[in-house]
Coordinates of C-alpha atoms in Angstrom, one line a residue:
Chain A
X1 CA 0.0 -0.2 0.1
X2 CA 2.3 3.1 -1.8
X3 CA 1.8 6.3 0.3
X4 CA 1.1 4.3 3.6
X5 CA 3.0 6.8 6.0
X6 CA 0.5 10.3 4.6
X7 CA -2.8 8.7 5.8
X8 CA -1.5 7.2 8.8
X9 CA -0.4 11.3 9.1
X10 CA -3.5 12.2 7.9
X11 CA -5.2 10.4 10.6
X12 CA -2.7 11.2 13.5
X13 CA -3.1 14.9 12.4
X14 CA -7.0 14.9 13.0
X15 CA -6.9 12.5 16.2
X16 CA -5.3 15.6 17.6
X17 CA -7.4 17.8 15.8
X18 CA -10.6 16.0 18.1
X19 CA -9.4 15.4 20.8
X20 CA -7.0 18.5 21.3
X21 CA -9.4 19.7 23.8
X22 CA -8.3 17.1 26.7
X23 CA -4.8 18.2 26.5
X24 CA -4.7 20.5 29.6
X25 CA -4.0 24.0 28.9
X26 CA 0.3 24.2 30.0
X27 CA 1.1 21.5 27.8
X28 CA -1.3 22.7 24.8
X29 CA 0.6 25.5 24.7
X30 CA 4.2 23.5 24.7
X31 CA 1.7 21.9 21.5
X32 CA 1.2 25.5 20.1
X33 CA 4.8 26.4 20.8
X34 CA 5.8 23.6 19.1
X35 CA 4.5 24.0 16.2
X36 CA 5.2 27.9 16.3
X37 CA 8.9 26.1 16.2
X38 CA 7.8 23.7 13.9
X39 CA 6.5 26.1 10.9
X40 CA 10.4 28.7 11.8
X41 CA 12.4 24.0 11.5
X42 CA 10.7 23.5 8.1
X43 CA 10.9 26.7 6.4
X44 CA 15.1 26.8 8.0
X45 CA 15.2 23.7 6.2
X46 CA 14.1 24.6 2.9
X47 CA 16.4 26.7 3.1
X48 CA 19.4 25.6 4.5
X49 CA 18.7 21.8 4.2
X50 CA 17.1 22.4 0.6
X51 CA 18.9 24.7 -1.1
X52 CA 22.3 25.1 1.0
X53 CA 21.5 28.9 1.6
X54 CA 22.8 29.1 5.3
X55 CA 20.6 31.3 6.6
X56 CA 21.6 33.0 10.6
X57 CA 18.9 35.8 9.9
X58 CA 15.7 33.4 9.8
X59 CA 14.8 34.4 13.4
X60 CA 14.9 38.7 12.1
X61 CA 12.3 38.0 9.6
X62 CA 10.0 36.5 12.2
X63 CA 10.6 39.1 14.2
X64 CA 9.8 41.6 11.3
X65 CA 6.6 39.5 11.0
X66 CA 6.4 40.0 14.6
X67 CA 6.9 44.3 15.7
X68 CA 4.6 44.7 11.8
X69 CA 1.2 43.2 13.1
X70 CA 1.8 44.5 16.2
X71 CA 2.7 47.5 14.9
X72 CA -0.2 47.6 12.8
X73 CA -2.9 46.2 15.1
X74 CA -1.9 49.4 16.8
X75 CA -2.0 51.9 15.0
X76 CA -4.4 51.7 13.1
X77 CA -7.0 49.2 14.5
X78 CA -6.3 47.1 12.1
X79 CA -8.4 42.9 12.3
X80 CA -4.5 41.0 13.2
X81 CA -4.8 38.4 10.1
X82 CA -4.8 41.4 8.5
X83 CA -1.9 42.7 10.0
X84 CA 0.0 39.0 9.8
X85 CA -0.8 39.1 6.2
X86 CA 1.1 42.6 6.3
X87 CA 3.6 41.0 8.1
X88 CA 4.2 37.9 5.7
X89 CA 4.3 40.5 2.3
X90 CA 6.8 43.0 3.7
X91 CA 8.9 39.4 5.7
X92 CA 8.0 38.0 2.0
X93 CA 9.6 40.7 0.8
X94 CA 12.6 42.1 2.7
X95 CA 12.9 37.9 2.2
X96 CA 13.5 38.2 -1.3
X97 CA 15.5 41.5 -1.3
X98 CA 18.5 39.3 1.0
X99 CA 18.2 36.7 -1.7
X100 CA 18.7 38.5 -4.6
X101 CA 21.4 41.2 -2.8
X102 CA 23.5 37.7 -1.5
X103 CA 23.1 36.1 -5.0
X104 CA 27.1 36.1 -5.3
X105 CA 28.4 34.8 -1.8
X106 CA 28.1 31.2 -1.0
X107 CA 28.8 29.2 2.3
X108 CA 30.0 31.3 5.7
X109 CA 29.9 34.1 3.7
X110 CA 26.0 34.3 3.1
X111 CA 26.0 33.0 6.9
X112 CA 27.9 35.7 7.7
X113 CA 26.0 38.0 5.9
X114 CA 22.9 36.8 6.9
X115 CA 23.9 37.2 10.8
X116 CA 25.0 40.9 10.2
X117 CA 21.1 41.9 8.7
X118 CA 19.3 39.5 11.9
X119 CA 22.3 41.8 14.1
X120 CA 21.1 45.2 12.1
X121 CA 17.4 44.6 12.6
X122 CA 17.6 43.1 16.5
X123 CA 20.1 46.0 17.3
X124 CA 17.3 48.3 16.0
X125 CA 14.2 47.6 17.7
X126 CA 16.2 47.1 20.4
X127 CA 17.2 50.8 20.3
X128 CA 13.7 52.5 18.3
X129 CA 12.1 51.6 22.0
X130 CA 9.4 54.7 21.8
X131 CA 8.3 52.8 19.0
X132 CA 8.6 49.0 20.2
X133 CA 8.6 49.5 23.6
X134 CA 12.5 48.0 23.0
X135 CA 13.7 45.1 25.6
X136 CA 10.7 45.9 28.0
X137 CA 8.6 44.7 25.1
X138 CA 5.5 45.7 23.2
X139 CA 2.7 44.9 24.5
X140 CA 0.6 42.9 21.3
X141 CA -3.4 42.7 20.4
X142 CA -4.5 38.9 20.9
X143 CA -5.7 36.9 18.8
X144 CA -8.5 35.4 20.8
X145 CA -10.6 37.4 23.2
X146 CA -10.8 33.7 25.0
X147 CA -9.5 32.1 28.4
X148 CA -9.2 28.9 26.3
X149 CA -6.5 27.9 24.5
X150 CA -8.0 25.7 22.0
X151 CA -8.8 28.1 19.0
X152 CA -4.9 28.9 19.4
X153 CA -4.6 25.6 19.1
X154 CA -6.5 24.5 15.5
X155 CA -4.7 27.9 14.5
X156 CA -1.0 26.9 15.2
X157 CA -2.0 23.5 13.6
X158 CA -3.8 24.8 10.1
X159 CA -0.6 27.1 10.2
X160 CA 1.4 24.8 10.4
X161 CA -0.1 22.5 8.4
X162 CA 0.1 25.0 5.6
X163 CA 3.1 26.1 5.4
X164 CA 4.3 22.3 5.9
X165 CA 2.3 21.9 2.2
X166 CA 3.6 24.9 0.6
X167 CA 7.0 23.4 1.3
X168 CA 6.1 19.7 1.0
X169 CA 4.8 21.5 -3.0
X170 CA 7.2 23.1 -3.6
X171 CA 10.5 20.5 -3.1
X172 CA 8.4 18.1 -4.5
X173 CA 8.2 19.9 -7.6
X174 CA 10.9 20.0 -9.8
X175 CA 11.8 23.3 -8.1
X176 CA 12.6 21.1 -5.4
X177 CA 15.4 19.4 -7.7
X178 CA 16.4 22.3 -8.9
X179 CA 17.2 23.8 -5.3
X180 CA 19.3 20.4 -4.8
X181 CA 20.9 20.8 -7.7
X182 CA 22.0 24.6 -6.7
X183 CA 23.0 22.9 -3.2
X184 CA 25.2 20.6 -4.7
X185 CA 26.7 22.6 -7.2
X186 CA 26.1 25.9 -8.6
X187 CA 27.4 25.8 -11.6
X188 CA 26.9 22.4 -12.5
X189 CA 23.3 23.3 -11.5
X190 CA 23.8 26.6 -13.9
X191 CA 25.3 24.6 -16.8
X192 CA 21.9 22.5 -16.9
X193 CA 19.7 25.0 -17.4
X194 CA 18.7 26.1 -13.9
X195 CA 17.9 29.5 -12.9
X196 CA 19.7 29.9 -9.8
X197 CA 19.4 33.1 -9.3
X198 CA 15.6 32.7 -9.5
X199 CA 15.5 30.6 -7.1
X200 CA 17.5 31.1 -4.9
X201 CA 15.8 34.4 -4.1
X202 CA 12.2 32.1 -4.6
X203 CA 14.1 29.4 -1.3
X204 CA 14.9 32.8 0.6
X205 CA 11.4 34.6 -0.5
X206 CA 8.9 31.9 1.0
X207 CA 11.1 30.7 4.2
X208 CA 10.8 34.6 4.6
X209 CA 7.0 34.5 4.0
X210 CA 6.9 31.6 6.8
X211 CA 9.2 33.4 9.7
X212 CA 7.3 36.2 9.7
X213 CA 4.1 33.6 9.6
X214 CA 5.4 32.1 13.0
X215 CA 6.5 35.2 14.0
X216 CA 4.0 37.3 13.5
X217 CA 1.2 34.3 15.2
X218 CA 3.7 34.6 18.1
X219 CA 3.4 37.7 18.8
X220 CA -0.8 37.9 19.3
X221 CA -0.2 34.5 20.5
X222 CA 2.6 35.7 24.0
X223 CA 1.3 38.6 24.8
X224 CA 4.6 40.7 23.8
X225 CA 7.2 40.6 21.6
X226 CA 11.3 41.1 22.6
X227 CA 13.8 42.0 20.5
X228 CA 15.5 38.6 21.4
X229 CA 12.9 36.9 19.5
X230 CA 15.4 38.1 16.8
X231 CA 18.3 37.1 18.6
X232 CA 20.9 34.1 18.5
X233 CA 19.7 32.5 21.1
X234 CA 16.6 30.8 19.3
X235 CA 18.4 31.1 16.3
X236 CA 21.0 28.4 17.5
X237 CA 17.5 26.6 18.9
X238 CA 16.3 26.0 15.6
X239 CA 19.4 25.3 14.0
X240 CA 19.4 22.9 16.6
X241 CA 16.0 21.4 16.0
X242 CA 16.0 21.3 11.9
X243 CA 19.7 19.7 13.0
X244 CA 18.6 17.1 15.5
X245 CA 15.6 16.0 12.7
X246 CA 16.9 16.3 9.7
X247 CA 17.5 19.4 8.2
X248 CA 17.3 17.4 4.5
X249 CA 13.4 16.9 5.1
X250 CA 10.9 19.2 5.5
X251 CA 9.1 15.7 8.1
X252 CA 12.1 14.3 10.2
X253 CA 12.9 19.1 10.5
X254 CA 9.1 19.6 11.8
X255 CA 9.8 16.5 13.8
X256 CA 13.0 17.6 15.5
X257 CA 11.4 20.9 16.5
X258 CA 8.1 19.4 18.2
X259 CA 10.5 16.3 19.9
X260 CA 13.1 18.7 21.5
X261 CA 10.2 21.6 22.5
X262 CA 8.3 18.5 23.8
X263 CA 11.3 17.3 25.7
X264 CA 12.5 20.4 26.9
X265 CA 9.2 20.8 29.0
X266 CA 9.8 17.6 30.3
X267 CA 13.5 18.3 30.9
X268 CA 12.4 21.0 32.5
X269 CA 13.8 20.4 36.5
X270 CA 17.1 20.3 34.3
X271 CA 17.3 24.3 33.9
X272 CA 20.1 25.4 31.3
X273 CA 21.6 22.4 31.9
X274 CA 18.5 21.7 28.7
X275 CA 20.3 24.2 26.3
X276 CA 23.5 22.9 26.4
X277 CA 22.3 18.9 26.3
X278 CA 21.0 20.6 23.3
X279 CA 24.4 21.9 22.1
X280 CA 25.5 18.6 22.5
X281 CA 23.2 16.5 21.2
X282 CA 23.4 18.7 17.8
X283 CA 27.4 18.4 18.0
X284 CA 27.2 14.6 18.2
X285 CA 24.8 14.3 16.0
X286 CA 26.9 16.7 12.8
X287 CA 29.8 14.3 13.9
X288 CA 28.6 10.5 13.9
X289 CA 24.7 11.2 11.8
X290 CA 25.0 14.0 9.4
X291 CA 21.4 12.3 8.4
X292 CA 19.6 13.6 11.9
X293 CA 18.2 11.5 14.6
X294 CA 14.7 11.0 12.8
X295 CA 16.1 10.4 9.1
X296 CA 16.2 7.7 9.7
X297 CA 13.3 6.5 12.0
X298 CA 10.7 8.6 8.8
X299 CA 12.6 6.3 6.0
X300 CA 11.5 3.2 8.0
X301 CA 8.3 4.9 8.3
X302 CA 8.1 5.7 5.1
X303 CA 8.7 2.1 4.0
X304 CA 6.1 0.1 6.6
X305 CA 3.5 0.5 3.6
X306 CA 5.4 -0.9 0.8
X307 CA 7.0 -3.8 2.9
X308 CA 3.4 -6.1 3.6
X309 CA 0.2 -5.9 2.4
X310 CA -1.7 -5.1 5.5
X311 CA 0.3 -3.0 7.9
X312 CA 1.4 -3.9 11.4
X313 CA -0.8 -1.8 14.2
X314 CA -0.6 1.7 13.8
X315 CA 2.7 2.9 14.6
X316 CA 3.2 6.6 17.1
X317 CA 2.6 8.1 14.4
X318 CA 5.0 11.3 16.2
X319 CA 3.4 14.7 17.5
X320 CA 0.7 16.6 16.6
X321 CA 1.0 17.5 12.4
X322 CA 4.2 16.1 11.8
X323 CA 3.9 16.4 8.7
X324 CA 0.9 15.3 6.2
Chain B
X1 CA 33.4 70.6 19.7
X2 CA 36.0 69.2 23.1
X3 CA 39.0 68.4 21.6
X4 CA 39.7 66.3 25.2
X5 CA 36.1 63.8 24.3
X6 CA 37.4 63.3 21.2
X7 CA 41.1 61.8 22.1
X8 CA 38.9 60.7 24.4
X9 CA 37.1 58.2 22.0
X10 CA 39.9 58.4 19.4
X11 CA 42.2 56.4 22.6
X12 CA 39.2 54.5 23.5
X13 CA 38.6 53.2 19.7
X14 CA 42.1 52.4 18.9
X15 CA 42.0 49.8 22.2
X16 CA 39.4 48.2 21.6
X17 CA 40.4 48.1 17.6
X18 CA 43.6 46.1 18.9
X19 CA 41.2 44.5 20.4
X20 CA 39.0 43.1 17.9
X21 CA 41.6 42.4 15.8
X22 CA 43.2 40.8 17.8
X23 CA 39.9 38.0 17.7
X24 CA 40.0 38.8 14.1
X25 CA 43.3 37.4 12.9
X26 CA 42.6 34.5 15.0
X27 CA 39.6 34.0 12.7
X28 CA 41.7 34.3 9.4
X29 CA 44.4 31.9 10.8
X30 CA 41.7 29.4 11.2
X31 CA 40.2 30.2 8.2
X32 CA 43.4 30.3 5.8
X33 CA 43.5 27.0 7.1
X34 CA 41.1 25.1 8.1
X35 CA 38.4 26.8 5.2
X36 CA 36.4 27.0 8.0
X37 CA 34.6 30.4 9.7
X38 CA 34.8 29.8 13.3
X39 CA 31.4 31.4 14.6
X40 CA 32.5 29.6 18.3
X41 CA 35.6 32.1 17.8
X42 CA 33.2 34.8 20.3
X43 CA 33.3 32.0 22.8
X44 CA 36.8 31.3 23.1
X45 CA 37.6 34.7 24.2
X46 CA 34.8 34.2 26.5
X47 CA 36.1 31.4 27.5
X48 CA 39.5 33.6 28.0
X49 CA 38.5 35.6 30.0
X50 CA 37.3 33.3 32.6
X51 CA 39.8 31.8 32.9
X52 CA 41.9 33.8 33.6
X53 CA 39.3 35.4 36.6
X54 CA 39.5 32.5 38.2
X55 CA 43.6 32.1 38.2
X56 CA 43.3 35.1 39.5
X57 CA 41.0 34.8 42.1
X58 CA 41.4 31.3 43.0
X59 CA 45.2 30.5 42.6
X60 CA 46.5 33.9 43.7
X61 CA 48.8 34.4 40.6
X62 CA 49.2 37.7 39.5
X63 CA 47.7 38.9 36.2
X64 CA 50.4 39.2 33.5
X65 CA 51.0 35.1 34.1
X66 CA 47.2 34.5 34.6
X67 CA 47.2 36.0 30.8
X68 CA 49.8 33.5 29.6
X69 CA 48.5 30.5 31.8
X70 CA 44.6 31.8 30.3
X71 CA 45.8 30.9 26.8
X72 CA 47.6 28.5 27.3
X73 CA 45.1 26.4 28.7
X74 CA 42.2 27.6 25.6
X75 CA 44.9 26.6 23.5
X76 CA 45.2 23.3 24.3
X77 CA 41.0 23.1 24.9
X78 CA 41.3 24.7 21.6
X79 CA 43.2 21.8 19.9
X80 CA 41.5 19.0 22.1
X81 CA 37.6 21.4 20.8
X82 CA 39.6 20.8 16.7
X83 CA 40.8 17.2 17.1
X84 CA 37.1 16.1 18.2
X85 CA 34.8 18.6 16.5
X86 CA 36.5 19.1 12.8
X87 CA 38.5 16.0 11.6
X88 CA 35.6 15.2 9.3
X89 CA 36.6 18.3 7.3
X90 CA 40.0 16.5 5.4
X91 CA 37.8 13.3 5.0
X92 CA 37.3 12.5 1.7
X93 CA 33.9 11.5 2.3
X94 CA 32.6 14.1 3.8
X95 CA 30.2 15.8 1.8
X96 CA 29.7 19.7 2.0
X97 CA 32.5 20.4 3.9
X98 CA 31.1 24.2 4.2
X99 CA 28.1 23.2 5.8
X100 CA 29.3 21.0 8.5
X101 CA 32.4 24.2 9.3
X102 CA 29.0 25.9 10.4
X103 CA 26.8 24.2 11.9
X104 CA 29.6 22.6 14.1
X105 CA 30.8 25.7 15.3
X106 CA 27.6 27.7 15.8
X107 CA 26.7 24.5 17.6
X108 CA 29.8 24.9 20.0
X109 CA 29.1 28.3 19.7
X110 CA 25.4 27.3 21.4
X111 CA 26.9 24.4 23.5
X112 CA 29.4 26.9 25.1
X113 CA 27.8 29.6 25.6
X114 CA 25.0 27.6 27.8
X115 CA 27.8 26.1 29.5
X116 CA 29.4 28.8 31.0
X117 CA 25.9 30.3 31.7
X118 CA 25.5 27.6 34.4
X119 CA 29.2 27.3 35.3
X120 CA 30.1 30.5 35.6
X121 CA 27.0 32.0 36.2
X122 CA 25.1 34.9 34.5
X123 CA 25.5 38.4 36.2
X124 CA 28.3 39.7 35.2
X125 CA 32.6 39.8 37.2
X126 CA 34.9 42.0 37.0
X127 CA 39.0 40.2 37.8
X128 CA 41.0 42.9 39.7
X129 CA 42.7 45.5 37.2
X130 CA 46.5 45.2 35.6
X131 CA 47.8 48.3 36.0
X132 CA 45.2 50.2 38.5
X133 CA 45.2 53.7 38.1
X134 CA 45.4 56.4 35.7
X135 CA 47.3 57.9 32.9
X136 CA 47.9 61.3 32.4
X137 CA 49.1 63.7 29.5
X138 CA 48.1 67.5 29.2
X139 CA 45.0 67.6 30.2
X140 CA 43.7 63.5 28.6
X141 CA 43.0 60.7 31.2
X142 CA 43.3 56.9 30.2
X143 CA 42.4 54.3 31.9
X144 CA 46.6 52.7 32.7
X145 CA 44.4 49.4 32.1
X146 CA 43.4 50.5 28.5
X147 CA 47.4 51.5 27.6
X148 CA 47.5 47.8 28.8
X149 CA 45.2 46.3 27.3
X150 CA 46.5 48.1 23.8
X151 CA 50.2 47.6 24.8
X152 CA 49.7 44.1 25.4
X153 CA 48.0 43.3 22.2
X154 CA 50.0 45.3 19.9
X155 CA 52.7 42.5 21.0
X156 CA 49.9 39.2 20.6
X157 CA 49.7 40.9 17.4
X158 CA 53.6 41.2 17.0
X159 CA 54.4 38.5 18.3
X160 CA 52.0 36.6 15.9
X161 CA 53.3 38.3 12.8
X162 CA 56.6 37.0 13.1
X163 CA 55.8 33.5 14.0
X164 CA 54.1 33.7 10.3
X165 CA 56.6 35.2 9.0
X166 CA 60.1 34.5 10.8
X167 CA 59.7 30.8 11.6
X168 CA 59.7 27.7 10.1
X169 CA 56.5 27.1 12.2
X170 CA 54.5 30.0 10.3
X171 CA 55.9 29.3 6.8
X172 CA 54.8 25.8 7.0
X173 CA 51.7 27.2 8.0
X174 CA 51.4 29.3 4.9
X175 CA 52.6 26.6 2.8
X176 CA 50.0 24.6 3.4
X177 CA 47.2 27.6 3.4
X178 CA 48.4 28.0 -0.3
X179 CA 47.8 23.7 -1.0
X180 CA 47.8 21.2 1.6
X181 CA 48.7 18.9 -1.2
X182 CA 51.8 20.4 -1.9
X183 CA 52.8 21.0 1.7
X184 CA 52.6 17.3 2.4
X185 CA 54.6 16.5 -0.2
X186 CA 57.1 18.4 1.5
X187 CA 57.1 17.0 4.2
X188 CA 54.6 19.0 5.8
X189 CA 51.8 17.2 7.9
X190 CA 49.2 19.1 7.8
X191 CA 47.2 17.8 10.5
X192 CA 49.0 19.0 12.6
X193 CA 49.0 22.6 11.3
X194 CA 45.3 21.9 11.2
X195 CA 45.8 21.9 15.0
X196 CA 48.2 24.6 15.2
X197 CA 46.0 27.1 13.4
X198 CA 42.6 26.8 15.8
X199 CA 44.6 26.3 18.8
X200 CA 46.5 29.5 17.9
X201 CA 43.7 31.4 17.1
X202 CA 42.1 30.1 20.2
X203 CA 44.6 31.8 22.3
X204 CA 45.2 35.2 21.1
X205 CA 40.9 35.3 20.9
X206 CA 41.7 34.1 24.9
X207 CA 44.1 36.8 24.9
X208 CA 41.9 40.1 24.3
X209 CA 39.7 38.2 26.6
X210 CA 41.4 38.2 29.5
X211 CA 43.1 41.6 28.4
X212 CA 39.1 43.4 28.1
X213 CA 37.9 41.7 31.4
X214 CA 39.5 44.7 33.4
X215 CA 38.2 47.4 31.0
X216 CA 34.1 45.6 30.7
X217 CA 33.3 43.0 32.9
X218 CA 33.1 39.0 31.4
X219 CA 29.2 37.7 31.3
X220 CA 28.8 34.4 29.0
X221 CA 27.8 35.9 26.5
X222 CA 30.6 38.8 26.4
X223 CA 31.8 36.9 22.8
X224 CA 28.6 37.2 20.4
X225 CA 29.0 41.2 19.4
X226 CA 33.2 40.9 19.1
X227 CA 32.2 38.1 17.3
X228 CA 30.1 39.4 14.6
X229 CA 33.3 43.3 15.3
X230 CA 35.6 40.6 14.1
X231 CA 33.8 39.1 11.2
X232 CA 33.3 42.9 10.4
X233 CA 37.2 43.3 10.3
X234 CA 37.9 40.6 8.4
X235 CA 34.9 41.0 5.1
X236 CA 37.0 44.3 5.5
X237 CA 40.7 43.2 5.7
X238 CA 40.9 39.9 3.3
X239 CA 39.7 36.6 4.8
X240 CA 42.8 34.7 5.4
X241 CA 44.9 37.6 5.4
X242 CA 46.7 38.2 8.9
X243 CA 48.4 42.5 8.4
X244 CA 45.1 43.2 6.5
X245 CA 43.1 42.1 9.5
X246 CA 45.4 44.6 12.0
X247 CA 45.1 47.2 9.6
X248 CA 41.5 46.8 9.8
X249 CA 41.0 46.0 13.4
X250 CA 42.1 49.2 14.1
X251 CA 40.4 51.7 11.5
X252 CA 37.2 49.8 12.5
X253 CA 38.1 50.2 16.1
X254 CA 38.8 53.6 15.5
X255 CA 35.6 54.7 13.2
X256 CA 33.6 53.1 15.8
X257 CA 35.3 55.1 18.5
X258 CA 34.5 59.0 16.7
X259 CA 31.7 57.2 14.8
X260 CA 30.4 57.4 19.0
X261 CA 31.0 60.7 19.8
X262 CA 29.8 62.3 16.1
X263 CA 26.5 60.5 16.7
X264 CA 23.8 63.4 17.3
X265 CA 21.5 61.2 19.4
X266 CA 23.7 60.1 22.1
X267 CA 21.4 57.6 24.2
X268 CA 21.5 55.2 21.3
X269 CA 25.0 56.4 20.1
X270 CA 26.3 53.1 21.2
X271 CA 23.9 50.9 20.6
X272 CA 24.4 52.5 16.6
X273 CA 27.9 51.9 17.1
X274 CA 28.2 48.1 16.3
X275 CA 25.1 48.5 14.1
X276 CA 27.2 51.0 12.2
X277 CA 29.8 48.1 11.8
X278 CA 27.9 45.6 10.6
X279 CA 26.6 47.6 8.0
X280 CA 29.6 48.5 6.7
X281 CA 30.0 45.0 6.5
X282 CA 26.3 44.0 4.5
X283 CA 27.4 46.6 2.2
X284 CA 31.0 45.1 1.4
X285 CA 29.8 42.0 0.9
X286 CA 27.4 42.7 -1.2
X287 CA 29.7 45.2 -3.9
X288 CA 33.1 42.5 -3.2
X289 CA 30.6 39.2 -1.9
X290 CA 34.1 37.5 -0.7
X291 CA 35.2 40.4 0.9
X292 CA 37.6 43.0 0.1
X293 CA 40.8 41.9 -0.7
X294 CA 39.5 38.2 0.0
X295 CA 40.9 35.4 -1.8
X296 CA 37.8 33.9 -4.1
X297 CA 36.1 31.8 -1.5
X298 CA 37.9 28.7 -1.8
X299 CA 36.9 25.0 0.3
X300 CA 38.9 22.3 1.4
X301 CA 39.3 19.8 -0.8

């Protein structure tokens, strides 16, 4: 039965939607944040895993999206979804511009350039404090005026599903092939007729738009935005999540994000040690299992339906929304 | 215009520039041999500062020997890191070494920073000063610590220049940076020089951290900013060029000092001073994707 894994994931997704109300508020919050990271990890994996474009400015786009939406809603009182859309559009355009200006840069130079960009964004947001409230934090309008977190859960789920579907559509089309060709050898790809410039810009624009989507949702969910959303620590966390999961596949990247976030909550007693452990796991992953820790599991999972006609008992299909 | 203020800013700028240059030559050295940008360099700088602090306060060693001890300790630590983490860069079988280098050093930075937060604590620490007191030249007042940091920094830089140009080891390093295979043919073991380059780069960063500690204070995230500033210098001065880094470092320190002095809004001057260097970096990279004097981006074969 081909495509068995897709049905399992759809079933798991549907089940998590139906039974979401059984989660207690704390774990629902964890699930929402996990899905926020899932969008970021998935889009970073499009950029870095598929395109080989190691942007360290991914969180800067999330923060641009978050602040744009929050400020527009605050100034003009526009509906929040409209504000989020504005943030996404602005970030998409900005991402396209960044993708365009760094077309000639490769490898570490691109990483340094995007790191510089994210620093400028962070410094500007924290210094212009009469606009953004600086490090004190900008209060944002909540997306829903209800005590329950359930609507946020559904929204996050929907956003994650749409993001994964969009990225999945891109990477499974010819475009994904072009991106991987660019990653392997830019000159060879260009010689074979791949419009390198167009696809590099496209990857940046799409990934930045999705980061902004995550960022603006996060702002309106948490209720406060600080410049540290675009800081290096969160960027490192997203890299950790993506690489531990497996950055060359969208499902493993997203599952890595969800897994790391859930583990972070389970290991709460260990406090700061968690980040040290994740850093160590990242180094070990890079050193000994560069494809990511979840990739072998995912490959087994995909092969499930092909081996036998009758599928074995549905296994733990993973956390909600680990792929569509 | 207040001339005293201007002179003080210029002096401070020169000292900071020398310290930044010290960090940047390490980045350049590592890049020229290992062909990776070390994203964990700022954290080695942080480790150097803390190491000196604990050697001074716990063992009661005077500051100057503590500086040497700290550099030696971080040198050894750098070699251990290089042996443990960076060896896949030299393997034939590793694909996409750029990617490996970026993620491993970035992950290492994350690891070291969070480890430091636990081991050293989040609160800023200030070690005893190397040379207490003030230096007065006319109306100009500079703390002795800054003079000391600048002087020792310059000494370390000249030491490195001598090492690179005047000793057989430095020439071997240069040979490896130009061509690993040719260097191997004439009897240089490139692997040993990988370790040496990473160790020396780490030691210089540690020296910078120990020198700056009495001026600013120590904090686990103190390396983030100098790390980025060192990239500005390296991009300006040319990736792989030690002399270029030194000139660019002092230029950057000076221009930032003067930028702070002339920025119309003093409350924001400091924040935007850092943004200014970073902006220069972005503009340079847009027009010269491998830096001003950079060779074409070379990958390790």
